[in-house]
Short mmCIF file of C-alpha atoms in Angstrom, two decimals:
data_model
loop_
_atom_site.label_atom_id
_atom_site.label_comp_id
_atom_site.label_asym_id
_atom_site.label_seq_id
_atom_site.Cartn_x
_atom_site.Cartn_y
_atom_site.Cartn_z
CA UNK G 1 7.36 0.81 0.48
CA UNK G 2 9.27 -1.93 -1.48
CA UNK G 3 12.90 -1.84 0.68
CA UNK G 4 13.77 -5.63 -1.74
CA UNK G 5 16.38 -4.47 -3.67
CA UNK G 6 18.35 -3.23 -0.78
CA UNK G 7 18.34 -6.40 0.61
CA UNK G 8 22.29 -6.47 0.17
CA UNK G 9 24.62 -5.36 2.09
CA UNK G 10 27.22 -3.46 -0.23
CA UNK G 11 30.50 -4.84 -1.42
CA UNK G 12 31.05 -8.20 -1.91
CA UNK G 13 27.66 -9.28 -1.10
CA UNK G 14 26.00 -7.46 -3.96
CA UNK G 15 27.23 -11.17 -6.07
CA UNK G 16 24.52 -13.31 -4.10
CA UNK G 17 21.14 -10.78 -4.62
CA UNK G 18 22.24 -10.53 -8.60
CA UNK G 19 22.91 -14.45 -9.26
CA UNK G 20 19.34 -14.63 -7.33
CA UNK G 21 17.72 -12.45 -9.95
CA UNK G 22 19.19 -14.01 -12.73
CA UNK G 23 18.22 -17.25 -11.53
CA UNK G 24 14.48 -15.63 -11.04
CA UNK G 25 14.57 -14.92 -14.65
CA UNK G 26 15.80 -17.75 -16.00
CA UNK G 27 13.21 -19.30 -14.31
CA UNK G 28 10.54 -17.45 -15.49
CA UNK G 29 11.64 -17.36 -19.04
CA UNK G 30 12.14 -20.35 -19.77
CA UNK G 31 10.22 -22.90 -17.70
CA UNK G 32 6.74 -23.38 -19.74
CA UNK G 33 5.42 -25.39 -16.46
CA UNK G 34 1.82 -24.93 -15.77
CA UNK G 35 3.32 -23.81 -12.35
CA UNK G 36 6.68 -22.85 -12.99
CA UNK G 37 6.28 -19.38 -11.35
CA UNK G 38 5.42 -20.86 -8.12
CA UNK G 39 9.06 -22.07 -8.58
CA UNK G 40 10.38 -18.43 -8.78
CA UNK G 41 9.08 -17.16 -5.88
CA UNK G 42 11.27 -16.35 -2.84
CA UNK G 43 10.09 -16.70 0.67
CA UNK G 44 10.16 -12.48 0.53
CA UNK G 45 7.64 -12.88 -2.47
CA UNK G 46 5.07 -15.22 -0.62
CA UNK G 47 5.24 -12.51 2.41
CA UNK G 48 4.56 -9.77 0.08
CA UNK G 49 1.48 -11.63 -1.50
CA UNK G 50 0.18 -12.12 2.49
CA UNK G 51 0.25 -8.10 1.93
CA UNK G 52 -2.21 -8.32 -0.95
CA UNK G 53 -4.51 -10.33 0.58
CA UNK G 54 -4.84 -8.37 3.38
CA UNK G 55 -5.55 -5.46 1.31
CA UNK G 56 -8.18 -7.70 -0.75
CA UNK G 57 -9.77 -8.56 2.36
CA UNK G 58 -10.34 -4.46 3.12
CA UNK G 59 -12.10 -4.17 0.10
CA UNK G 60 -14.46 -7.08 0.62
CA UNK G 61 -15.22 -5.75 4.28
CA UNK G 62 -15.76 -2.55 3.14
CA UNK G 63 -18.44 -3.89 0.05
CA UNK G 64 -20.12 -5.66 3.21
CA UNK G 65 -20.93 -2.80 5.14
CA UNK G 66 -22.08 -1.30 1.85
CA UNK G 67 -23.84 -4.02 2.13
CA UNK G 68 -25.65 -4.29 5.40
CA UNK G 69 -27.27 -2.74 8.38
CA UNK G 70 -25.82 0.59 8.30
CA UNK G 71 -25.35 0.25 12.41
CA UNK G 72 -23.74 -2.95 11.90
CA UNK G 73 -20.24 -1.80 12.19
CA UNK G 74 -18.01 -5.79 12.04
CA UNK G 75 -17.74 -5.62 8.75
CA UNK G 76 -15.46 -2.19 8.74
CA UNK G 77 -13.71 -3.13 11.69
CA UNK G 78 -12.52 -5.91 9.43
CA UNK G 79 -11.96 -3.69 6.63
CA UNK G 80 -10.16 -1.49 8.46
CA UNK G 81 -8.26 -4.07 11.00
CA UNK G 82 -6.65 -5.75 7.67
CA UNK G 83 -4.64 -2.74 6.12
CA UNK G 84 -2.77 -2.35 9.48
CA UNK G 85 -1.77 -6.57 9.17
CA UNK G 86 -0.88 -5.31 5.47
CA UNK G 87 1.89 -3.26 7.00
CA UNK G 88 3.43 -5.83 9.12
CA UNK G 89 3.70 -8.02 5.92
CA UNK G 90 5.12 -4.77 4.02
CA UNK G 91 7.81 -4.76 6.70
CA UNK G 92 8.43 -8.44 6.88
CA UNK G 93 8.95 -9.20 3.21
CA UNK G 94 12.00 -6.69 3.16
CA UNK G 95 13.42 -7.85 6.51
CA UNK G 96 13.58 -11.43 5.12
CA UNK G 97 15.07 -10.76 2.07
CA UNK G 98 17.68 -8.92 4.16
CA UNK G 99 18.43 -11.76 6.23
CA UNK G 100 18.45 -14.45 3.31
CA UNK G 101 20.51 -11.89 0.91
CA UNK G 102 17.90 -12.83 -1.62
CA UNK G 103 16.53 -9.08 -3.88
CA UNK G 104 13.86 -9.76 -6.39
CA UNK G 105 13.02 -7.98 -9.56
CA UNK G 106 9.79 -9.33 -9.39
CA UNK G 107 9.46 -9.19 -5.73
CA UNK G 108 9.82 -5.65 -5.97
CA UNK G 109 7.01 -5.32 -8.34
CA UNK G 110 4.70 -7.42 -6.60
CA UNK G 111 5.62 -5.45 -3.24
CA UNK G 112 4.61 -1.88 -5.34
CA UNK G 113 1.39 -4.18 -6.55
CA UNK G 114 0.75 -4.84 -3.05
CA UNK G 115 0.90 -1.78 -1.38
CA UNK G 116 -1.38 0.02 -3.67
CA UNK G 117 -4.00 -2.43 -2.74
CA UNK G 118 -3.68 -2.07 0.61
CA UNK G 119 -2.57 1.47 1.29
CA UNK G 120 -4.30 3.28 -1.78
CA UNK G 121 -7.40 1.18 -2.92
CA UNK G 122 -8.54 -0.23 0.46
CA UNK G 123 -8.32 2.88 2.36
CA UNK G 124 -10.34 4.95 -0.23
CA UNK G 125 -12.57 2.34 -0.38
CA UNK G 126 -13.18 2.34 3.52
CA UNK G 127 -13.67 5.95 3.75
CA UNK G 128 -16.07 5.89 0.64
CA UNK G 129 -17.89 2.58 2.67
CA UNK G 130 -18.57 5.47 5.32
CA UNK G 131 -20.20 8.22 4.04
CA UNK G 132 -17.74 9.69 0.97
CA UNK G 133 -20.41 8.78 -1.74
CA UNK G 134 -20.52 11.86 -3.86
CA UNK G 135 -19.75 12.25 -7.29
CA UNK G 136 -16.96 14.79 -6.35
CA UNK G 137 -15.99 12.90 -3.46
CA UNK G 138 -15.21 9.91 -5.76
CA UNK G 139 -13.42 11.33 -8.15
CA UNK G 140 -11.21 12.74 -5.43
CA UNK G 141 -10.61 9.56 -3.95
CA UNK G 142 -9.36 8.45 -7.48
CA UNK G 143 -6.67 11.33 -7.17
CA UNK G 144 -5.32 9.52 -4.15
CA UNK G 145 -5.18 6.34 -5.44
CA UNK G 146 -3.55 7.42 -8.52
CA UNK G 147 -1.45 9.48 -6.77
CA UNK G 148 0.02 6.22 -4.65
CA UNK G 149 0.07 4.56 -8.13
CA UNK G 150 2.04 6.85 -9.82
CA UNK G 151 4.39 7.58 -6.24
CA UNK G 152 5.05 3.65 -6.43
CA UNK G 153 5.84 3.69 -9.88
CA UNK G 154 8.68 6.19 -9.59
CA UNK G 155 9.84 4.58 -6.81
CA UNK G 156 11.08 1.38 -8.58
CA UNK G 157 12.11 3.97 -11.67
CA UNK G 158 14.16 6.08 -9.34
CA UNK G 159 15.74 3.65 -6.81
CA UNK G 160 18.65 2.68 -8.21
CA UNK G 161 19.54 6.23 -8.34
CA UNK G 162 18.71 7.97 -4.66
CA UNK G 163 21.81 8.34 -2.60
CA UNK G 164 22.66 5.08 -0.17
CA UNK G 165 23.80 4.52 3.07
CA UNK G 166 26.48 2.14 3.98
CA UNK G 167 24.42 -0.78 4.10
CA UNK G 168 23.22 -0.46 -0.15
CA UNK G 169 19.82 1.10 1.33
CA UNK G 170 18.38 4.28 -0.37
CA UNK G 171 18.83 6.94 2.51
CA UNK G 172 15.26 8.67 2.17
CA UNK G 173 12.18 8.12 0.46
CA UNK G 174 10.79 10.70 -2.16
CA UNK G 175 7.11 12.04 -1.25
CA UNK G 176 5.60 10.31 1.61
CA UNK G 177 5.37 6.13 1.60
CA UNK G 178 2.13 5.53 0.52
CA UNK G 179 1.74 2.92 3.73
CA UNK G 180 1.55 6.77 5.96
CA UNK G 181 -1.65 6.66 4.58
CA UNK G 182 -2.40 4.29 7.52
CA UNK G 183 -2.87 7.40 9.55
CA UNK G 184 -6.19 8.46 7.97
CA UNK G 185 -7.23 4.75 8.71
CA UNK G 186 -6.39 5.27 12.04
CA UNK G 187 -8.46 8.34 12.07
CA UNK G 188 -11.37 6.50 10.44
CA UNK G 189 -11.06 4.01 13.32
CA UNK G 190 -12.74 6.68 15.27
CA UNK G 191 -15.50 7.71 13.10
CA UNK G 192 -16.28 4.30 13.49
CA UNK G 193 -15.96 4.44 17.40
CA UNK G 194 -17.98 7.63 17.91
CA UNK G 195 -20.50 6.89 15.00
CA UNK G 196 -19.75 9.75 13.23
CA UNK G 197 -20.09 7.93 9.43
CA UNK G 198 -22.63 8.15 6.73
CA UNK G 199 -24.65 11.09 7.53
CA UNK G 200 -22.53 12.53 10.56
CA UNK G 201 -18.91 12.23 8.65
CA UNK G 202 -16.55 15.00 10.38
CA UNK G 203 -16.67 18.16 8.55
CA UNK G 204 -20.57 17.68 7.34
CA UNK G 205 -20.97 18.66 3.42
CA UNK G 206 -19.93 21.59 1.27
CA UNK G 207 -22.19 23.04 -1.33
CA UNK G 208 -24.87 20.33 -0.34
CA UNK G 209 -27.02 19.73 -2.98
CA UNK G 210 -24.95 21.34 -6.18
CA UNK G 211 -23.30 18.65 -8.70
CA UNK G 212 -19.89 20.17 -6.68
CA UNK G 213 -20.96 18.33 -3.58
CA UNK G 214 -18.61 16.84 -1.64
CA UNK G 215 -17.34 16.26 1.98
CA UNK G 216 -14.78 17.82 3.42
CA UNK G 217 -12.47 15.54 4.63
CA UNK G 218 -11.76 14.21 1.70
CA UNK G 219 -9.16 17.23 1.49
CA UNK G 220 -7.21 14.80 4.06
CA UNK G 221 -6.96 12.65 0.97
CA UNK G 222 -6.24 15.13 -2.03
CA UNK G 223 -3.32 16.64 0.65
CA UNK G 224 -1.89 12.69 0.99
CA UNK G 225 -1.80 12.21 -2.21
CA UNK G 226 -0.08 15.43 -3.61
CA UNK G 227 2.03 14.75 -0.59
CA UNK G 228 3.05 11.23 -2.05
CA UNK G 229 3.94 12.62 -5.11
CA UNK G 230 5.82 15.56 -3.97
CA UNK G 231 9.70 15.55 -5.44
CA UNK G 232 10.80 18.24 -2.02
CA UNK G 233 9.29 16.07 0.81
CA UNK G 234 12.53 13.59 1.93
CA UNK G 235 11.30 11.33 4.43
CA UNK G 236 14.32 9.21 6.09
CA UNK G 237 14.66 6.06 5.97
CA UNK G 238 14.41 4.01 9.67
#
């Protein structure tokens, strides 16, 4: 979850992130350079784009597999070995605009852009690679990601507003951080393991051959998503 506008620390030091978004602004306003926004990116924003491309990545490996020998299991390693690579990007962007008391407007879109990539469109698209291929199924997967979409978008809506700690940081998140959803990945990790995708997908199919057909894990990611969304869930902040 985007942390960048809490990269001050309170007080005094909330002067430095504001000139820096101003500046960001000006700078993408009204410099008509062929590359001019390459100018207006902090080091935070480049980190958070290292984020996207991981989650990019995840989708490709998962088309491959799609793609391929259906025993041929490299390509989803990949695809599932990137989204955890997304998170350590996720974490670094914030950390560094911490230490260089730089926030971003547009840093903390890109980081919302980001994560939905990685957490919310490569995952489903991983667990659909393996065996969630029904009509139902896909539709469901759909709830997730909109579900991360629309958890993100509140997010950067409600920010400014959550209570904060001593340091300017928001105390909790609202609903769960859509990046939890690495926890399903890590239990797809071991269908891949034990061979249980495609046909042998944990839980086996409900009303098999009705247009309602659909597997049943794929509750695991109706439950994330209504989790993400959820206004009671606090998680705190580390």
């Amino acid at each position: 979850m985007s942390r960048r506008l809490g990269a001050s620390d309170g007080g005094a030091k909330e002067a430095a992130p504001k000139d820096s978004q101003d500046k960001q602004k000006m700078l993408l306003s009204e410099d008509v350079g062929h590359f001019s926004m390459i100018k207006a990116l902090h080091l935070a924003d480049l980190i958070t784009i290292g984020n996207c491309f991981c989650g990019f990545n995840s989708i490709l490996s998962s088309m491959r597999y799609c793609l391929g020998a259906p025993d041929d299991f490299t390509p989803m390693w990949f695809a599932l070995g990137f989204m955890p690579f997304g998170l350590f990007f996720d974490f670094m962007d914030g950390k560094v605009a911490r230490w260089r008391k730089k926030s971003s407007l547009m840093g903390q879109e890109l980081d919302s852009l980001a994560d939905l990539v990685s957490f919310g469109v490569a995952p489903a698209s991983a667990s659909f690679a393996l065996g969630l291929r029904t009509n139902l199924d896909i539709l469901l997967l759909s709830f997730f990601v909109c579900c991360g979409l629309t958890r993100l978008a509140r997010f950067n809506v409600t920010v400014a507003t959550l209570p904060k700690d001593a340091t300017g940081k928001s105390k909790f998140f609202e609903g769960t951080p859509i990046p939890t959803s690495l926890a399903i990945v890590g239990w797809m990790s071991y269908w891949v393991y034990s061979g249980t995708v495609l046909d042998q997908v944990p839980g086996g199919v409900l009303m098999a051959g009705t247009p309602f057909e659909l597997h049943a894990v794929v509750g695991v990611f109706v439950a994330w998503g209504c989790a993400m969304v959820s206004r009671t869930i606090h998680i705190p902040k580390p």
